[in-house]
Coordinates of C-alpha atoms and ligand atoms in Angstrom, one line a residue:
M6 CA 0.0 -0.1 0.0
S7 CA 1.8 3.1 -1.2
T8 CA -0.2 6.2 -1.9
G9 CA 2.6 8.7 -1.5
R10 CA 0.8 10.0 1.5
V11 CA 3.0 10.1 4.7
R12 CA 1.8 7.7 7.4
V13 CA 3.5 7.4 10.6
R14 CA 2.7 5.5 13.7
F15 CA 3.5 5.6 17.4
A16 CA 3.8 1.9 18.7
P17 CA 4.2 1.8 22.3
S18 CA 4.3 -1.5 24.3
P19 CA 1.9 -1.1 27.3
T20 CA 4.2 -2.6 29.8
G21 CA 4.0 -0.2 32.7
I22 CA 4.6 3.5 33.0
F23 CA 4.5 5.8 30.0
H24 CA 8.1 7.0 29.6
V25 CA 9.0 10.6 28.6
G26 CA 11.0 9.1 25.8
G27 CA 7.7 7.5 24.5
A28 CA 6.0 10.9 24.8
R29 CA 8.8 12.4 22.8
S30 CA 8.6 9.9 20.0
A31 CA 4.8 10.3 19.9
L32 CA 5.2 14.1 19.5
F33 CA 7.9 13.8 16.7
N34 CA 5.6 11.4 14.9
W35 CA 2.7 13.6 15.3
L36 CA 4.5 16.6 13.9
V37 CA 5.8 14.5 11.0
A38 CA 2.2 13.7 10.2
K39 CA 1.0 17.2 10.7
G40 CA 3.7 18.8 8.7
A41 CA 3.2 16.5 5.8
G42 CA -0.6 16.6 6.0
G43 CA -0.4 12.8 6.6
D44 CA -1.7 10.2 9.0
F45 CA -0.8 9.2 12.6
V46 CA -1.7 5.8 13.7
L47 CA -1.6 4.6 17.3
R48 CA -0.6 1.0 17.4
V49 CA -0.5 -0.7 20.8
E50 CA 2.1 -3.4 20.7
D51 CA 0.4 -5.6 23.3
T52 CA 1.7 -9.1 22.2
D53 CA 3.5 -9.8 25.4
A54 CA 0.3 -10.9 27.2
S55 CA 2.2 -11.5 30.6
R56 CA 3.2 -7.9 30.7
N57 CA 0.0 -6.2 29.5
R58 CA -2.7 -4.5 31.4
P59 CA -5.7 -2.6 29.9
E60 CA -5.1 0.4 32.3
W61 CA -1.6 0.9 30.8
T62 CA -3.1 1.3 27.4
E63 CA -5.7 3.7 28.8
G64 CA -2.8 5.5 30.5
I65 CA -1.0 5.9 27.2
I66 CA -4.2 7.2 25.5
S67 CA -4.9 9.6 28.3
A68 CA -1.2 10.8 28.3
L69 CA -1.3 11.5 24.6
D70 CA -4.6 13.3 25.0
W71 CA -2.9 15.4 27.7
L72 CA -0.2 16.3 25.3
G73 CA -2.7 17.3 22.7
I74 CA -2.8 14.2 20.7
S75 CA -6.5 13.4 21.2
P76 CA -8.5 10.5 20.2
G77 CA -10.4 11.3 17.0
G78 CA -7.3 13.1 15.7
Y79 CA -5.6 9.8 14.8
E80 CA -6.2 6.3 13.6
G81 CA -6.5 3.6 16.2
P82 CA -5.7 2.4 18.6
V83 CA -4.9 -0.7 16.7
F84 CA -4.0 -3.7 18.8
Q85 CA -1.1 -5.7 17.7
S86 CA -2.5 -8.8 19.5
E87 CA -5.5 -8.7 17.2
R88 CA -3.3 -9.2 14.2
A89 CA -1.7 -12.5 15.1
G90 CA -3.3 -14.1 12.2
R91 CA -1.5 -11.8 9.7
H92 CA 1.7 -12.3 11.5
A93 CA 1.4 -16.1 11.2
E94 CA 0.6 -15.7 7.6
A95 CA 3.6 -13.7 7.0
A96 CA 5.8 -16.3 8.8
A97 CA 4.3 -19.0 6.9
G98 CA 5.0 -17.2 3.6
L99 CA 8.6 -16.6 4.5
F100 CA 9.0 -20.4 5.3
A101 CA 7.2 -21.4 2.0
A102 CA 9.6 -19.0 0.1
G103 CA 12.7 -20.6 1.6
R104 CA 13.4 -17.3 3.4
A105 CA 13.0 -18.9 6.9
Y106 CA 13.6 -22.3 8.3
Y107 CA 12.6 -24.4 11.4
C108 CA 15.2 -24.8 14.1
G109 CA 15.0 -27.1 17.0
C110 CA 18.2 -26.0 18.8
T111 CA 18.0 -25.3 22.5
R112 CA 20.0 -22.6 24.1
D113 CA 22.1 -25.1 25.9
E114 CA 22.9 -27.0 22.7
L115 CA 23.9 -23.8 20.9
A116 CA 26.1 -22.9 23.8
A117 CA 27.7 -26.3 23.7
R118 CA 28.6 -25.9 20.1
T119 CA 29.7 -22.3 20.1
G120 CA 31.1 -22.1 23.6
N121 CA 29.2 -18.8 23.9
A122 CA 25.7 -18.3 22.9
Q123 CA 26.3 -14.6 22.9
H124 CA 27.7 -14.9 19.4
G125 CA 24.4 -15.7 18.1
Y126 CA 22.9 -18.6 16.2
D127 CA 25.4 -20.7 14.2
G128 CA 23.2 -21.9 11.4
F129 CA 23.1 -25.5 12.6
C130 CA 19.5 -26.1 11.4
R131 CA 19.8 -24.0 8.2
E132 CA 20.0 -26.9 5.8
R133 CA 18.2 -29.6 7.9
G134 CA 15.0 -29.2 6.3
L135 CA 12.9 -29.4 9.4
G136 CA 9.3 -28.7 9.4
P137 CA 7.2 -27.2 12.2
G138 CA 7.1 -29.1 15.4
P139 CA 7.2 -28.8 19.2
G140 CA 10.1 -26.9 20.3
R141 CA 11.0 -25.5 16.9
A142 CA 11.2 -21.8 16.3
L143 CA 11.2 -20.3 12.8
R144 CA 14.5 -18.5 12.0
F145 CA 15.0 -16.0 9.2
R146 CA 17.7 -16.9 6.8
T147 CA 19.9 -13.9 6.5
P148 CA 22.1 -13.3 3.5
D149 CA 25.7 -14.4 3.8
K150 CA 27.0 -11.8 1.7
G151 CA 26.5 -8.0 1.2
T152 CA 25.7 -5.2 3.5
T153 CA 22.5 -3.8 4.7
V154 CA 22.5 -0.1 4.4
V155 CA 19.9 1.7 6.6
L156 CA 18.7 5.1 5.3
D157 CA 18.2 7.0 8.4
V158 CA 17.0 10.7 8.2
I159 CA 18.8 11.5 11.6
R160 CA 21.8 9.1 11.4
G161 CA 22.8 9.0 7.8
T162 CA 23.5 5.6 6.3
P163 CA 24.7 3.1 9.0
E164 CA 26.0 0.0 7.4
F165 CA 25.5 -3.5 8.7
P166 CA 27.5 -6.4 7.0
N167 CA 25.1 -9.2 6.5
D168 CA 27.5 -11.8 7.8
T169 CA 27.3 -10.1 11.2
I170 CA 23.5 -10.6 11.3
E171 CA 22.6 -13.9 12.7
D172 CA 19.7 -16.1 11.5
F173 CA 17.3 -14.5 13.9
V174 CA 14.0 -16.0 15.2
I175 CA 10.9 -14.6 13.7
A176 CA 8.4 -16.9 15.3
R177 CA 8.4 -18.8 18.6
A178 CA 7.8 -22.6 18.9
D179 CA 4.1 -21.8 19.7
G180 CA 3.8 -20.1 16.4
S181 CA 3.6 -16.5 17.7
A182 CA 5.6 -13.9 15.9
V183 CA 8.3 -12.1 17.7
F184 CA 8.5 -8.3 17.9
L185 CA 10.8 -8.1 14.8
L186 CA 8.4 -9.6 12.5
A187 CA 5.0 -8.4 14.0
N188 CA 6.3 -4.9 13.9
V189 CA 7.3 -5.1 10.3
V190 CA 4.2 -6.9 9.2
D191 CA 2.1 -4.2 10.8
D192 CA 4.0 -1.4 9.4
L193 CA 3.8 -3.1 6.0
D194 CA 0.0 -3.7 6.2
M195 CA -0.7 -0.2 7.5
G196 CA 1.2 1.5 4.7
I197 CA 3.7 3.1 7.3
T198 CA 6.1 5.4 5.3
H199 CA 8.3 6.7 8.2
V200 CA 9.4 4.8 11.2
V201 CA 10.3 7.4 13.9
R202 CA 11.3 5.6 17.0
G203 CA 14.0 5.5 19.7
E204 CA 17.6 4.9 19.0
E205 CA 17.6 1.7 21.0
H206 CA 15.8 0.1 18.1
L207 CA 18.6 1.0 15.6
S208 CA 20.2 -2.5 16.2
N209 CA 16.9 -4.2 15.1
T210 CA 16.8 -2.1 12.0
P211 CA 18.9 -4.1 9.6
K212 CA 17.1 -7.2 10.6
Q213 CA 13.8 -5.5 10.0
Q214 CA 15.0 -4.1 6.7
L215 CA 15.9 -7.6 5.5
L216 CA 12.3 -8.7 6.5
W217 CA 10.9 -5.9 4.5
A218 CA 12.8 -7.0 1.5
A219 CA 11.8 -10.6 1.9
L220 CA 8.2 -9.6 2.2
G221 CA 8.7 -7.8 -1.2
T222 CA 8.3 -4.2 -0.1
P223 CA 10.9 -1.4 0.0
P224 CA 11.5 -0.4 3.6
P225 CA 10.0 2.9 5.2
V226 CA 12.2 5.9 5.9
W227 CA 13.9 5.3 9.2
A228 CA 14.5 7.9 11.8
H229 CA 16.0 6.9 15.2
V230 CA 15.7 9.7 17.7
P231 CA 18.5 10.1 20.2
V232 CA 18.6 8.3 23.5
I233 CA 17.7 10.4 26.5
V234 CA 20.2 10.6 29.4
N235 CA 20.4 12.0 32.8
E236 CA 22.9 14.5 34.2
K237 CA 25.5 11.6 34.5
R238 CA 25.0 10.8 30.9
Q239 CA 23.4 7.6 31.7
K240 CA 20.4 6.4 29.7
L241 CA 17.2 7.3 31.6
S242 CA 16.1 4.3 33.5
K243 CA 12.8 3.8 35.2
R244 CA 14.5 2.3 38.2
R245 CA 16.8 5.3 38.8
D246 CA 15.3 8.4 37.2
K247 CA 11.9 10.0 37.1
V248 CA 10.7 8.9 33.7
A249 CA 7.0 8.5 33.9
L250 CA 5.1 11.3 32.2
E251 CA 2.4 10.7 34.8
S252 CA 4.6 11.7 37.7
Y253 CA 5.3 15.1 36.0
R254 CA 1.6 15.5 35.3
A255 CA 0.7 14.7 38.9
E256 CA 3.4 17.1 40.2
G257 CA 1.8 20.0 38.3
Y258 CA 3.7 20.3 35.1
L259 CA 1.6 21.9 32.4
A260 CA 1.0 20.0 29.2
A261 CA 2.2 22.8 27.1
A262 CA 5.4 23.2 29.1
M263 CA 6.1 19.5 29.0
R264 CA 5.4 19.4 25.3
N265 CA 7.6 22.3 24.6
Y266 CA 10.4 20.8 26.6
L267 CA 10.1 17.2 25.2
M268 CA 10.5 18.8 21.7
L269 CA 13.9 20.0 22.7
L270 CA 15.2 16.6 23.4
G271 CA 17.0 16.3 20.1
W272 CA 15.6 19.2 18.3
A273 CA 15.7 22.9 18.6
P274 CA 13.3 25.6 17.2
P275 CA 14.8 28.1 14.8
G276 CA 16.1 31.3 16.5
D277 CA 17.4 31.8 20.0
E278 CA 14.2 31.1 22.0
E279 CA 13.5 27.7 23.4
I280 CA 10.1 28.5 24.9
V281 CA 8.0 28.9 21.8
P282 CA 4.3 28.5 20.9
F283 CA 3.4 25.1 19.7
A284 CA 2.3 26.6 16.4
T285 CA 5.9 27.6 15.8
I286 CA 7.0 24.2 16.6
E287 CA 4.4 22.7 14.3
A288 CA 5.5 25.0 11.5
S289 CA 9.2 24.5 11.8
F290 CA 9.8 20.9 12.9
R291 CA 11.7 18.7 10.4
L292 CA 13.1 15.3 11.2
E293 CA 16.1 16.2 9.3
D294 CA 17.1 18.8 11.9
V295 CA 17.0 16.2 14.7
K296 CA 20.5 15.7 16.2
P297 CA 21.7 12.2 16.7
S298 CA 23.7 12.9 19.9
P299 CA 22.2 11.8 23.2
A300 CA 19.7 14.3 24.6
F301 CA 20.1 15.5 28.3
F302 CA 16.8 15.4 30.2
D303 CA 17.4 18.4 32.5
E304 CA 14.8 18.3 35.2
K305 CA 15.9 21.8 36.5
K306 CA 15.4 23.3 33.1
L307 CA 12.0 21.7 32.7
R308 CA 11.0 23.2 36.0
A309 CA 12.1 26.6 34.9
F310 CA 10.2 26.1 31.7
N311 CA 7.1 25.3 33.7
G312 CA 7.5 28.3 35.9
E313 CA 7.5 30.4 32.8
Y314 CA 4.5 28.7 31.4
I315 CA 2.6 29.1 34.7
R316 CA 3.4 32.8 34.8
A317 CA 2.2 33.1 31.2
L318 CA -1.3 31.9 32.3
S319 CA -4.1 34.3 32.9
V320 CA -5.0 34.5 36.6
D321 CA -8.2 32.6 35.9
G322 CA -6.2 30.1 33.9
F323 CA -3.9 29.6 36.9
V324 CA -6.8 29.2 39.3
A325 CA -8.4 26.6 37.1
A326 CA -5.0 24.8 36.7
C327 CA -4.5 24.6 40.5
E328 CA -7.9 23.2 41.2
P329 CA -6.9 19.5 41.2
W330 CA -4.4 20.2 44.0
L331 CA -7.0 22.3 46.0
V332 CA -10.2 20.4 45.7
P333 CA -10.1 16.6 46.2
A334 CA -10.9 14.5 43.1
A335 CA -11.0 17.4 40.7
D336 CA -9.6 16.3 37.3
V337 CA -6.4 17.7 36.0
P338 CA -7.6 19.5 33.0
A339 CA -5.6 18.9 29.8
A340 CA -6.2 22.4 28.6
V341 CA -3.7 24.0 31.1
D342 CA -2.0 25.7 28.2
A343 CA -0.3 29.0 28.4
P344 CA -2.2 31.2 25.9
A345 CA 1.1 32.0 24.0
A346 CA 1.6 28.3 23.6
A347 CA -1.8 26.9 22.7
G348 CA -1.2 23.7 21.0
P349 CA -2.8 20.9 19.0
G350 CA -6.3 20.2 20.4
D351 CA -7.2 22.2 23.5
G352 CA -7.2 19.1 25.6
A353 CA -10.4 17.0 25.9
A354 CA -12.5 16.8 28.9
G355 CA -12.0 13.6 30.9
V356 CA -8.3 13.6 30.9
T357 CA -7.5 12.9 34.5
T358 CA -4.6 12.1 36.7
T359 CA -4.4 11.4 40.4
V360 CA -3.0 13.9 42.7
P361 CA -2.9 13.7 46.5
A362 CA -5.8 15.2 48.4
P363 CA -5.1 18.5 50.0
P364 CA -4.4 18.4 53.8
W365 CA -7.4 20.6 54.7
S366 CA -11.0 19.4 54.9
P367 CA -13.0 20.4 51.7
E368 CA -15.4 22.6 53.6
R369 CA -12.7 24.8 54.8
F370 CA -11.5 25.5 51.3
S371 CA -12.7 28.9 49.9
A372 CA -12.4 29.4 46.2
E373 CA -12.9 33.2 46.9
V374 CA -10.0 33.3 49.3
F375 CA -7.8 31.4 46.9
A376 CA -8.6 33.8 44.1
T377 CA -7.3 36.6 46.2
V378 CA -4.0 35.0 46.8
A379 CA -3.7 33.4 43.4
P380 CA -2.0 36.3 41.7
L381 CA 0.7 36.4 44.5
A382 CA 1.2 32.7 44.2
Q383 CA 1.3 32.5 40.5
S384 CA 4.8 34.0 40.2
R385 CA 6.1 31.8 43.1
V386 CA 5.4 28.3 42.1
A387 CA 7.4 26.3 39.5
V388 CA 5.1 23.4 39.6
L389 CA 1.3 23.4 40.5
S390 CA 1.7 21.1 43.5
E391 CA 3.7 23.7 45.2
I392 CA 0.5 25.7 45.7
V393 CA -0.4 23.4 48.6
P394 CA 2.3 24.3 51.1
M395 CA 1.9 27.9 50.0
V396 CA -1.8 28.4 50.8
D397 CA -2.5 25.7 53.3
F398 CA -2.2 28.2 56.3
L399 CA -5.4 29.8 54.9
F400 CA -7.4 26.6 55.0
L401 CA -6.1 24.7 58.0
P402 CA -7.5 25.5 61.4
E403 CA -4.0 26.1 62.6
A404 CA -0.7 27.0 61.2
P405 CA 1.0 23.8 60.0
T406 CA 3.6 22.6 62.6
D407 CA 7.1 22.6 61.2
E408 CA 9.6 22.0 64.1
A409 CA 12.6 22.8 62.0
A410 CA 11.0 26.2 61.0
R411 CA 10.2 27.0 64.7
A412 CA 13.6 26.0 66.0
K413 CA 15.2 28.3 63.4
T414 CA 13.0 31.4 64.1
M415 CA 11.4 31.1 67.6
K416 CA 14.4 32.2 69.6
G417 CA 16.1 35.3 71.0
P418 CA 13.8 38.2 70.9
A419 CA 11.0 36.2 69.2
L420 CA 8.9 36.0 72.4
D421 CA 8.8 39.8 73.0
L422 CA 8.5 40.5 69.3
L423 CA 5.5 38.4 68.8
T424 CA 3.9 39.6 72.0
E425 CA 4.4 43.2 70.9
A426 CA 3.3 42.5 67.4
A427 CA 0.0 40.9 68.6
E428 CA -0.6 43.9 70.8
A429 CA 0.0 46.3 68.1
Y430 CA -2.0 44.4 65.6
E431 CA -5.1 44.5 67.8
K432 CA -5.7 48.1 67.1
V433 CA -4.2 49.1 63.7
A434 CA -6.1 49.3 60.4
W435 CA -6.1 45.8 58.8
D436 CA -4.1 46.6 55.7
H437 CA -0.9 45.1 54.5
D438 CA 1.0 48.4 54.3
V439 CA -0.1 49.3 57.8
L440 CA 0.8 45.8 59.1
R441 CA 4.3 46.1 57.5
E442 CA 4.9 49.6 59.1
T443 CA 3.8 48.4 62.4
L444 CA 6.1 45.4 62.4
I445 CA 9.0 47.6 61.2
E446 CA 8.4 49.7 64.3
V447 CA 8.2 46.7 66.6
G448 CA 11.4 45.3 65.0
E449 CA 13.3 48.6 65.5
R450 CA 12.6 48.5 69.2
H451 CA 14.6 45.2 69.2
G452 CA 17.3 46.4 66.8
L453 CA 15.9 44.0 64.1
K454 CA 15.5 44.9 60.5
L455 CA 12.1 43.9 58.9
G456 CA 13.6 40.6 57.3
K457 CA 14.6 39.4 60.8
A458 CA 11.5 40.6 62.5
Q459 CA 9.1 39.1 60.1
A460 CA 10.6 35.5 60.3
P461 CA 8.9 34.5 63.6
V462 CA 5.7 36.2 62.6
R463 CA 5.6 34.2 59.3
V464 CA 6.4 30.8 61.1
A465 CA 3.7 31.6 63.8
V466 CA 1.0 32.4 61.3
T467 CA 1.8 30.3 58.3
G468 CA 4.0 27.6 59.8
R469 CA 6.7 28.2 57.0
T470 CA 9.9 30.1 56.6
V471 CA 9.1 31.0 53.1
G472 CA 5.9 31.7 51.1
L473 CA 3.6 34.3 49.9
P474 CA 4.2 38.1 50.8
L475 CA 3.7 38.1 54.6
F476 CA 1.7 41.2 55.0
E477 CA -0.8 40.5 52.3
S478 CA -1.1 37.0 53.8
L479 CA -2.0 38.5 57.2
E480 CA -4.4 40.8 55.6
I481 CA -6.2 37.9 53.8
L482 CA -6.1 35.6 56.8
G483 CA -7.8 38.3 58.8
R484 CA -7.2 40.0 62.3
E485 CA -8.9 37.5 64.4
E486 CA -7.2 34.5 63.1
T487 CA -3.8 36.2 62.8
L488 CA -4.0 37.3 66.5
R489 CA -5.1 33.9 67.6
R490 CA -2.0 32.3 66.0
L491 CA 0.4 34.9 67.2
R492 CA -1.0 34.5 70.8
A493 CA -0.7 30.7 70.5
A494 CA 2.9 31.1 69.4
V495 CA 3.5 33.4 72.4
E496 CA 2.0 30.9 74.7
R497 CA 4.1 28.1 73.4
L498 CA 7.3 30.1 73.7
G499 CA 6.3 31.3 77.1
T500 CA 5.7 27.9 78.2
A501 CA 8.9 26.7 76.8
A502 CA 10.8 29.5 78.6
N503 CA 9.1 28.9 81.9
P504 CA 8.0 25.3 82.2
A505 CA 5.5 24.7 84.9
Ligands
LIG23 N1 6.9 -1.4 20.7 C1 8.1 -0.9 20.5 C2 8.6 -0.2 21.8 O1 7.7 0.3 22.6 C3 8.2 0.2 19.4 C4 8.8 -0.3 18.2 C5 8.8 0.7 17.1 O2 8.5 1.9 17.3 O3 9.1 0.2 16.1 O4 9.8 0.0 21.9

């Protein structure tokens, strides 16, 4: 099937978390399809029944949706497991054509003959003329001579001498096709023109290209996108690194920031700016410009990106984006896009992720109060989940207890300072400027600059050493509650100083 139309696919195996590398491959494929006015197919490679769970497929679909690749905008999902008949047919065809042969060698037998099974299969059954039978796998007969040259848009023309490619298994003894064959048959049947996938598959490519040839079809255009590494230049691993897209989402990364950042893992937009609207990315992305060298996943940079995207939201957009962290069981909306970066799709409803419930009881939360502090908080959070420790003092019955913060600030003149601040705050106008001036005066009496004087007040009222601007916080919390917390701190300190 070759219509000249570009057709790409994203072919994840649903075997657990959805890796940021998978997300990047999906985006690159999506942009290839978009750029060429072609098609994007989602193919779920679920043939490993022991490692598949339906919820992992759902997770992939939901994560793609979050990134702006929404169901309805692509073909599929097509499930590889439903195509087993076609894989078997292709395997039988290759056998009938003499391109594959049955092999009954066990691993141990091979090791005994070669001394080291690592060298690959030695061709023992090549000319034995075996038919199918128990314990017999089907192996592809690789050419003895010549070279397989892979045409890779990103990597040039890596060459693989055919005599280094072993006669590899294409179907197991139970008849089921292995990844190498199933993947090729599906790409072929689906008319895939460009295979854009992770560099780790490059070693499979010469084998797969031989299969394409044996099945009588020219291979697709290959593009192996660079491996993603951590700060130690190690390949990102799910055991060591934070690689699940879901964890970033649950921590409060915006889809638009994530999408923009993922695009930089191997590619760069034209010009000096890295934070660019998705429309610019769509207009300028070319596979040819992707660099082959390993791409560093810089979490700090991603955080900084996210902070910028958060600041670019309207206040209303920010309030809406924070909601899942503030109101239990609210959905994380997909459409938490900075206006400048609005991307493909605007995020469908129903895209959800799980975030921890806030520490306050729901009836204590006030959307109105939150809306008042939102503009102050928006410039101070890098990820949305940070909103919780920043505003919890407003919705909890007491200032949260942080012993370390108390130990750091509730000493020296703190007792006198808090006592005097509470006294002064009983009478003054309840306005942040007045509250600041008042504390400056109190501090001066103790030879303290404002920075020092406000530290115990902040801890007494908010429980934290850092947070929103203090005097605005006091103004919003209100006189009565502020005084109650100041007095409670005075009492704690007094008791500590003069234990009964
Ligand atoms: N299912 C394979 C994987 O998740 C993808 C193979 C491909 O893209 O060709 O690694």
